[in-house]
mmCIF file of C-alpha atoms in Angstrom:
data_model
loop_
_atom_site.group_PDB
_atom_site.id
_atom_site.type_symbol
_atom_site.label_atom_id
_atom_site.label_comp_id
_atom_site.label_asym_id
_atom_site.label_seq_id
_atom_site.Cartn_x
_atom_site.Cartn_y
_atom_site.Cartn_z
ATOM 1 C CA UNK L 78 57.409 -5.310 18.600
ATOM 2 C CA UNK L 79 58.711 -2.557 15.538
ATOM 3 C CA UNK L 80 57.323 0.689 14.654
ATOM 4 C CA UNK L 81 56.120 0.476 10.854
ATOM 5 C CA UNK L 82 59.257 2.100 8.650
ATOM 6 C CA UNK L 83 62.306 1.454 6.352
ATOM 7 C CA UNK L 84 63.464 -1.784 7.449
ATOM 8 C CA UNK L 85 60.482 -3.259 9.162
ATOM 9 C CA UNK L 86 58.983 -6.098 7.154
ATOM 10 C CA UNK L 87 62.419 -7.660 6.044
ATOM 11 C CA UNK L 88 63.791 -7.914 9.551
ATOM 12 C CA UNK L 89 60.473 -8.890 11.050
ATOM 13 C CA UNK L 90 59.981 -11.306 7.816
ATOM 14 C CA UNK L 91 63.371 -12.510 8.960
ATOM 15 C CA UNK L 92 62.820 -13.161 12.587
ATOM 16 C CA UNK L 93 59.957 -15.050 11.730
ATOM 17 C CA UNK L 94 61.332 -16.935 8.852
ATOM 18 C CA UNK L 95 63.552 -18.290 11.651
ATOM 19 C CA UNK L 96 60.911 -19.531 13.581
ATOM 20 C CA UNK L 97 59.129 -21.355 11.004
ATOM 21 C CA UNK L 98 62.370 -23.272 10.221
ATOM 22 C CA UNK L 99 62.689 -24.147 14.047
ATOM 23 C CA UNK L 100 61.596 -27.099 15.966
ATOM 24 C CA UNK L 101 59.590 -25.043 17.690
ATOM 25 C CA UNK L 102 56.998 -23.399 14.912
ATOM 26 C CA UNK L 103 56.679 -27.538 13.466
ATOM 27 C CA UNK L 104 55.190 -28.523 16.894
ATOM 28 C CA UNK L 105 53.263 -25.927 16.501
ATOM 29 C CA UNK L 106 53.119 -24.256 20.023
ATOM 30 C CA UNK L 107 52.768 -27.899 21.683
ATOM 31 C CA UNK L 108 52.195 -28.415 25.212
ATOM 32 C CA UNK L 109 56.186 -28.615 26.493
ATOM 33 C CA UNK L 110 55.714 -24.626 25.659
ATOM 34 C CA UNK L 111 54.031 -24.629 29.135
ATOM 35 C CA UNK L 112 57.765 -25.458 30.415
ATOM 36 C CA UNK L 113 59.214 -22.796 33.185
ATOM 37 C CA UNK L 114 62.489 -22.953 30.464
ATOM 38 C CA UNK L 115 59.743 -21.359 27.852
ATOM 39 C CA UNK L 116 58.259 -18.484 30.166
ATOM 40 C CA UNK L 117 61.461 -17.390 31.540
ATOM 41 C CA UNK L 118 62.257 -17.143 27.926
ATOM 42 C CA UNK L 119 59.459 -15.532 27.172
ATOM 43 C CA UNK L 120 59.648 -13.211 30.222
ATOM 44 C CA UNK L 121 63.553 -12.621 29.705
ATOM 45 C CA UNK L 122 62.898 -11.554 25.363
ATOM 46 C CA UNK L 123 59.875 -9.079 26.277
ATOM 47 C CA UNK L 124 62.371 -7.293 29.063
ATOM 48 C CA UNK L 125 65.060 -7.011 26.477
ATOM 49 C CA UNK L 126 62.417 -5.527 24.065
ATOM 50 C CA UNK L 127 61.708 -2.964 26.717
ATOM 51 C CA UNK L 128 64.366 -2.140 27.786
ATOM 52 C CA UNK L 129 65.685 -1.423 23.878
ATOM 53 C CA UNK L 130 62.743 1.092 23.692
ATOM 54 C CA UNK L 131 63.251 3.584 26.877
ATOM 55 C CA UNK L 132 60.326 5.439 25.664
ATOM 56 C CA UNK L 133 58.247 2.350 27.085
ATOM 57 C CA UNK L 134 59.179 3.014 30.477
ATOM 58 C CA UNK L 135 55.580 3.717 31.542
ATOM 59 C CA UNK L 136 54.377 0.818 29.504
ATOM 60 C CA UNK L 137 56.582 -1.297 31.891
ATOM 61 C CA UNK L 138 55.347 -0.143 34.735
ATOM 62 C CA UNK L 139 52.109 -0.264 33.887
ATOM 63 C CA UNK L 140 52.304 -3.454 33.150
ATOM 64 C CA UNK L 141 52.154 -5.577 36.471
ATOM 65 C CA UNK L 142 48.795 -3.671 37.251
ATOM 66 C CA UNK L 143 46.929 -4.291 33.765
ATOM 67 C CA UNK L 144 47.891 -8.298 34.236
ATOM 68 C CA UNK L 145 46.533 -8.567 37.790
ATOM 69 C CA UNK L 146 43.268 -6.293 36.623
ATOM 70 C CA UNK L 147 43.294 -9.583 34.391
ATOM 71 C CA UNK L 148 43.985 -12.142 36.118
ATOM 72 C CA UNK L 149 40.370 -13.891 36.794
ATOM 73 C CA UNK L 150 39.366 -13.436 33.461
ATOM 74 C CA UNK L 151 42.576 -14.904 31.735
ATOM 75 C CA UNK L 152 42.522 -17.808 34.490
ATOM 76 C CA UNK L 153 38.440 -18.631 33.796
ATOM 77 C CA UNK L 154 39.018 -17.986 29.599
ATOM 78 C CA UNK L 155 41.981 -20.307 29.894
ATOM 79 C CA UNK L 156 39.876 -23.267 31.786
ATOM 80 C CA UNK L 157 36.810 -22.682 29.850
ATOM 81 C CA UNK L 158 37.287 -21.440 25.866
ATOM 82 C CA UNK L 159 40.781 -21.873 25.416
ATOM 83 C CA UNK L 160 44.100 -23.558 25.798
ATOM 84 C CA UNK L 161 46.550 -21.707 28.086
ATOM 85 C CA UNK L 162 49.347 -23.034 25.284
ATOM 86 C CA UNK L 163 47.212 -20.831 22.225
ATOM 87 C CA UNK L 164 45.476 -17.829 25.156
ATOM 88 C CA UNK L 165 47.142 -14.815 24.597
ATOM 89 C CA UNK L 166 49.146 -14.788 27.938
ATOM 90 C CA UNK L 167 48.850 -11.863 30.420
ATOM 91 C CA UNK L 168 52.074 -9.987 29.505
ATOM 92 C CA UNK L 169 50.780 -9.352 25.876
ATOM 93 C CA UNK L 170 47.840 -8.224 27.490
ATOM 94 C CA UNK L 171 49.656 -6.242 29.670
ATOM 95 C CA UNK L 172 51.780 -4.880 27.064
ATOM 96 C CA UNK L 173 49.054 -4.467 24.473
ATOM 97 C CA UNK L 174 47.358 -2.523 26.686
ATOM 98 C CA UNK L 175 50.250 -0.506 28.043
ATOM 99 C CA UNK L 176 50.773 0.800 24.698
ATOM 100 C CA UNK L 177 47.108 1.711 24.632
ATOM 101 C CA UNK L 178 47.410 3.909 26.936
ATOM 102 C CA UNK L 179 50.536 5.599 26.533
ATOM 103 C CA UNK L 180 50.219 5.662 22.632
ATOM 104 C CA UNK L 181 46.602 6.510 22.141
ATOM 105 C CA UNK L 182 45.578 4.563 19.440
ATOM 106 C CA UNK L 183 42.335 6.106 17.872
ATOM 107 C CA UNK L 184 42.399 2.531 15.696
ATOM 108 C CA UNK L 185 43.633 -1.167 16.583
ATOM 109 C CA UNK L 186 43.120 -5.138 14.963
ATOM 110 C CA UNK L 187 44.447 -8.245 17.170
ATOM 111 C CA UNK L 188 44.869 -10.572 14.639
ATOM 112 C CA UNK L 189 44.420 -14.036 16.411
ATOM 113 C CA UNK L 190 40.907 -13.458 17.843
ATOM 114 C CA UNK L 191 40.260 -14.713 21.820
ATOM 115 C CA UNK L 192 41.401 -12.913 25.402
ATOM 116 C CA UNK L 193 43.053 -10.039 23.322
ATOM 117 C CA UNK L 194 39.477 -9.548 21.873
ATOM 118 C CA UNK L 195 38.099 -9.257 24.781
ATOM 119 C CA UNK L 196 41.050 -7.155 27.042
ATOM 120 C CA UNK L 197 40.882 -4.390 24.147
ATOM 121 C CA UNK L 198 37.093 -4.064 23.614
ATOM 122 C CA UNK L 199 36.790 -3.880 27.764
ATOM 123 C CA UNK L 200 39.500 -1.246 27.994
ATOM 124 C CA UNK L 201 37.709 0.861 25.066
ATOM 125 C CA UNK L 202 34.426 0.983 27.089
ATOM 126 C CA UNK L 203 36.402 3.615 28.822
ATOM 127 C CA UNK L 204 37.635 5.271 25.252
ATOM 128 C CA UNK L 205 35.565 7.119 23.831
ATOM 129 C CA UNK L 206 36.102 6.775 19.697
ATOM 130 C CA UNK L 207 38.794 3.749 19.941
ATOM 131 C CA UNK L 208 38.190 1.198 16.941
ATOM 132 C CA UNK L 209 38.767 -2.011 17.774
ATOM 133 C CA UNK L 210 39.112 -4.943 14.877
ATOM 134 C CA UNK L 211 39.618 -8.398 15.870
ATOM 135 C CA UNK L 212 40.214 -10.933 13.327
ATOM 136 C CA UNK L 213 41.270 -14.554 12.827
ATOM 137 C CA UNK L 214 41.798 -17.381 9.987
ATOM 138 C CA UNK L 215 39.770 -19.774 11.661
ATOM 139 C CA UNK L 216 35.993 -18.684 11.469
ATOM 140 C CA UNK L 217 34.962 -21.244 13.940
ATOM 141 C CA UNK L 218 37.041 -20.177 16.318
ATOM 142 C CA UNK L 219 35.994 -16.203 15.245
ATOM 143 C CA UNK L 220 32.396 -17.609 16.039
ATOM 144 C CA UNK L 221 33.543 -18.434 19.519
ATOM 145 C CA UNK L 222 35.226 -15.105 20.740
ATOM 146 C CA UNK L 223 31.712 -13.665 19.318
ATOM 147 C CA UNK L 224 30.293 -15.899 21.747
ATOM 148 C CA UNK L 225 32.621 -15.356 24.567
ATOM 149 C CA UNK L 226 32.098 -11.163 23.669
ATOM 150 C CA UNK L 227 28.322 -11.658 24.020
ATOM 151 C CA UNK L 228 28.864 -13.467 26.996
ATOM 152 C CA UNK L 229 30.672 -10.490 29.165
ATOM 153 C CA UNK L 230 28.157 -8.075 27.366
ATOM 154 C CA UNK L 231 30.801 -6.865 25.283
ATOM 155 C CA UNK L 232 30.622 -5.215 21.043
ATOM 156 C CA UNK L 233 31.035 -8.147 18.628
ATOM 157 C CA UNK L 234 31.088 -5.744 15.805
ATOM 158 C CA UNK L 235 34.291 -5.775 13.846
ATOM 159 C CA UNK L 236 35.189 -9.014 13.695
ATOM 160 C CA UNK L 237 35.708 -10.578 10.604
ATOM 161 C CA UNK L 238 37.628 -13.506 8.965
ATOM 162 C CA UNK L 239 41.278 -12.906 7.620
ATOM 163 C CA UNK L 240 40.519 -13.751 3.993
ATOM 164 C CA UNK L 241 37.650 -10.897 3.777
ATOM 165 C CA UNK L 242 39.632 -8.378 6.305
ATOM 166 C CA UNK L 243 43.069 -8.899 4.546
ATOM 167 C CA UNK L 244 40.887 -8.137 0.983
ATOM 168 C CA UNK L 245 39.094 -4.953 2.600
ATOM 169 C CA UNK L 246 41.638 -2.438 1.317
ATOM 170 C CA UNK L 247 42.338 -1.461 4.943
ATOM 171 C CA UNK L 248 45.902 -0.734 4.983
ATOM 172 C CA UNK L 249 47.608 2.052 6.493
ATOM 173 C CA UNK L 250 44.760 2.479 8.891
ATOM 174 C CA UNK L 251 45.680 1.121 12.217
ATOM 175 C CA UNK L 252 47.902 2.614 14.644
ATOM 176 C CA UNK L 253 48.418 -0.510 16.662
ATOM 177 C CA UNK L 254 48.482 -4.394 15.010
ATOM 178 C CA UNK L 255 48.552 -7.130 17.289
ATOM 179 C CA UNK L 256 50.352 -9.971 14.762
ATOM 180 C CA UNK L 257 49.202 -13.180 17.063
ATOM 181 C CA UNK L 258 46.983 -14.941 14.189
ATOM 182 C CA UNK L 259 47.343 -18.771 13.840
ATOM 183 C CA UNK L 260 50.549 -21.306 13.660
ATOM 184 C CA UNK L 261 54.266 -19.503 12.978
ATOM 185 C CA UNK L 262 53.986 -20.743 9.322
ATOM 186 C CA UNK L 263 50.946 -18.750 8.972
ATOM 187 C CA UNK L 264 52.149 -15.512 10.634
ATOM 188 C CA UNK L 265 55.421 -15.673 8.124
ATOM 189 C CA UNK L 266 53.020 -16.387 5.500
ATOM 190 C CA UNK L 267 50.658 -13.034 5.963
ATOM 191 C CA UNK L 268 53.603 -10.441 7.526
ATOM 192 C CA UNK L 269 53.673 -8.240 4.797
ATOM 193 C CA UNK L 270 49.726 -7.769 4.409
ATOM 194 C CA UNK L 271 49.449 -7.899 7.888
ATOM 195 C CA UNK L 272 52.677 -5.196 8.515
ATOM 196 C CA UNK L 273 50.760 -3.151 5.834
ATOM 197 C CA UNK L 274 47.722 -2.518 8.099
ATOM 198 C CA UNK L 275 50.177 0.129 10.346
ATOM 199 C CA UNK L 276 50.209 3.469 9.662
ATOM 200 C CA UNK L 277 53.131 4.945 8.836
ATOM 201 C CA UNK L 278 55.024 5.215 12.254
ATOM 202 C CA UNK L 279 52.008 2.813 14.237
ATOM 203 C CA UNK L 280 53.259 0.108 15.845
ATOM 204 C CA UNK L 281 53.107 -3.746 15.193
ATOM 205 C CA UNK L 282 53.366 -6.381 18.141
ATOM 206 C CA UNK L 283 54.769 -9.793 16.437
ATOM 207 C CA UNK L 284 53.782 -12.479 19.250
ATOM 208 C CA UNK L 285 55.761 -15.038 20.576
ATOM 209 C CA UNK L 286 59.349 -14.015 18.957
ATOM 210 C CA UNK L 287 60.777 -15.799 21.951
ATOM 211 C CA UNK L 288 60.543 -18.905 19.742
ATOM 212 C CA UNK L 289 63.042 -17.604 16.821
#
């Protein structure tokens, strides 16, 4: 995660420049990710992120709650839309939606449409005047969180694919970006546009840096 300043797209660009040179961003998130080596990884990276930020204190213990409140719902999304190895995995939710709530975002886009989509338009039913934006480079799979929205009687509006939303003149005007949209050669490829969307001092969320 970085907060949107002097500094942030060339050490972000870096981190993920690393990744798409890696073994791990040409298997492109294959199923030995599942491996208890890669979530203790994963697990071990977000507490050092933490823990780097003490301002997120209440984000971290907020945390454990938000990923039980989503526990059914991640386990039936993950059996019946989509892959546990591509779902967004409950401590993104749970830190996504942390920093909802201590931040108080009047604007957000999750980039990599699917759970996410669904976690942040559920928690703004409860918020009045939050903006969510979820959008994806795959339209087909964009057609299928639309139909996974409907399903839980949630807003499909705002969601739109990358080439239209990344052409939209929207940046500067998000105070939280979720960055988990497509393969690591593809989230290299858009970081600048995609870091651009922050307002100045908002906060980005780069997914799955465990893998640099």
């Amino acid at each position: 995660m970085s907060e949107q300043g002097s500094g942030g797209v060339a050490g972000a660009k870096a981190l993920l420049e690393r990744a798409v040179r890696s073994g791990l961003a040409r298997t492109r998130r294959r199923l030995a990710d599942l491996s208890p080596q890669e979530a203790l990884r994963a697990k071990r990276d977000l507490e050092l992120a933490l823990a780097a930020l003490p301002a997120l204190d209440q984000v971290r213990s907020r945390m454990p709650a938000i990923e039980q409140d989503h526990e059914v719902d991640h386990k039936d999304y993950c059996t019946r839309i989509g892959h546990p190895v591509h779902a967004a995995s409950l401590e993104l939710v749970g830190l996504t939606l942390g920093l909802c709530e201590t931040q108080k975002p009047s604007r957000v886009v999750d980039l990599g449409s699917g759970f996410t989509s669904f976690a942040l338009r559920r928690y703004a039913l409860g918020v009045p005047g939050l903006e969510v934006h979820s959008v994806d480079d795959n339209a087909e799979w964009l057609e299928k969180t639309r139909a996974y929205l409907n399903e839980k009687s949630l807003s499909d509006t705002n969601l739109a694919h990358w080439p239209d939303f990344a052409a939209a003149g929207l940046a500067g005007q998000f105070d939280l970006v979720l960055h988990d949209m497509g393969f690591m050669d593809t989230r290299f490829r858009e970081l600048e546009p995609v870091l651009d969307l922050a307002k100045p001092g908002g906060l980005v969320i780069l997914d799955d840096m465990h893998k640099t």
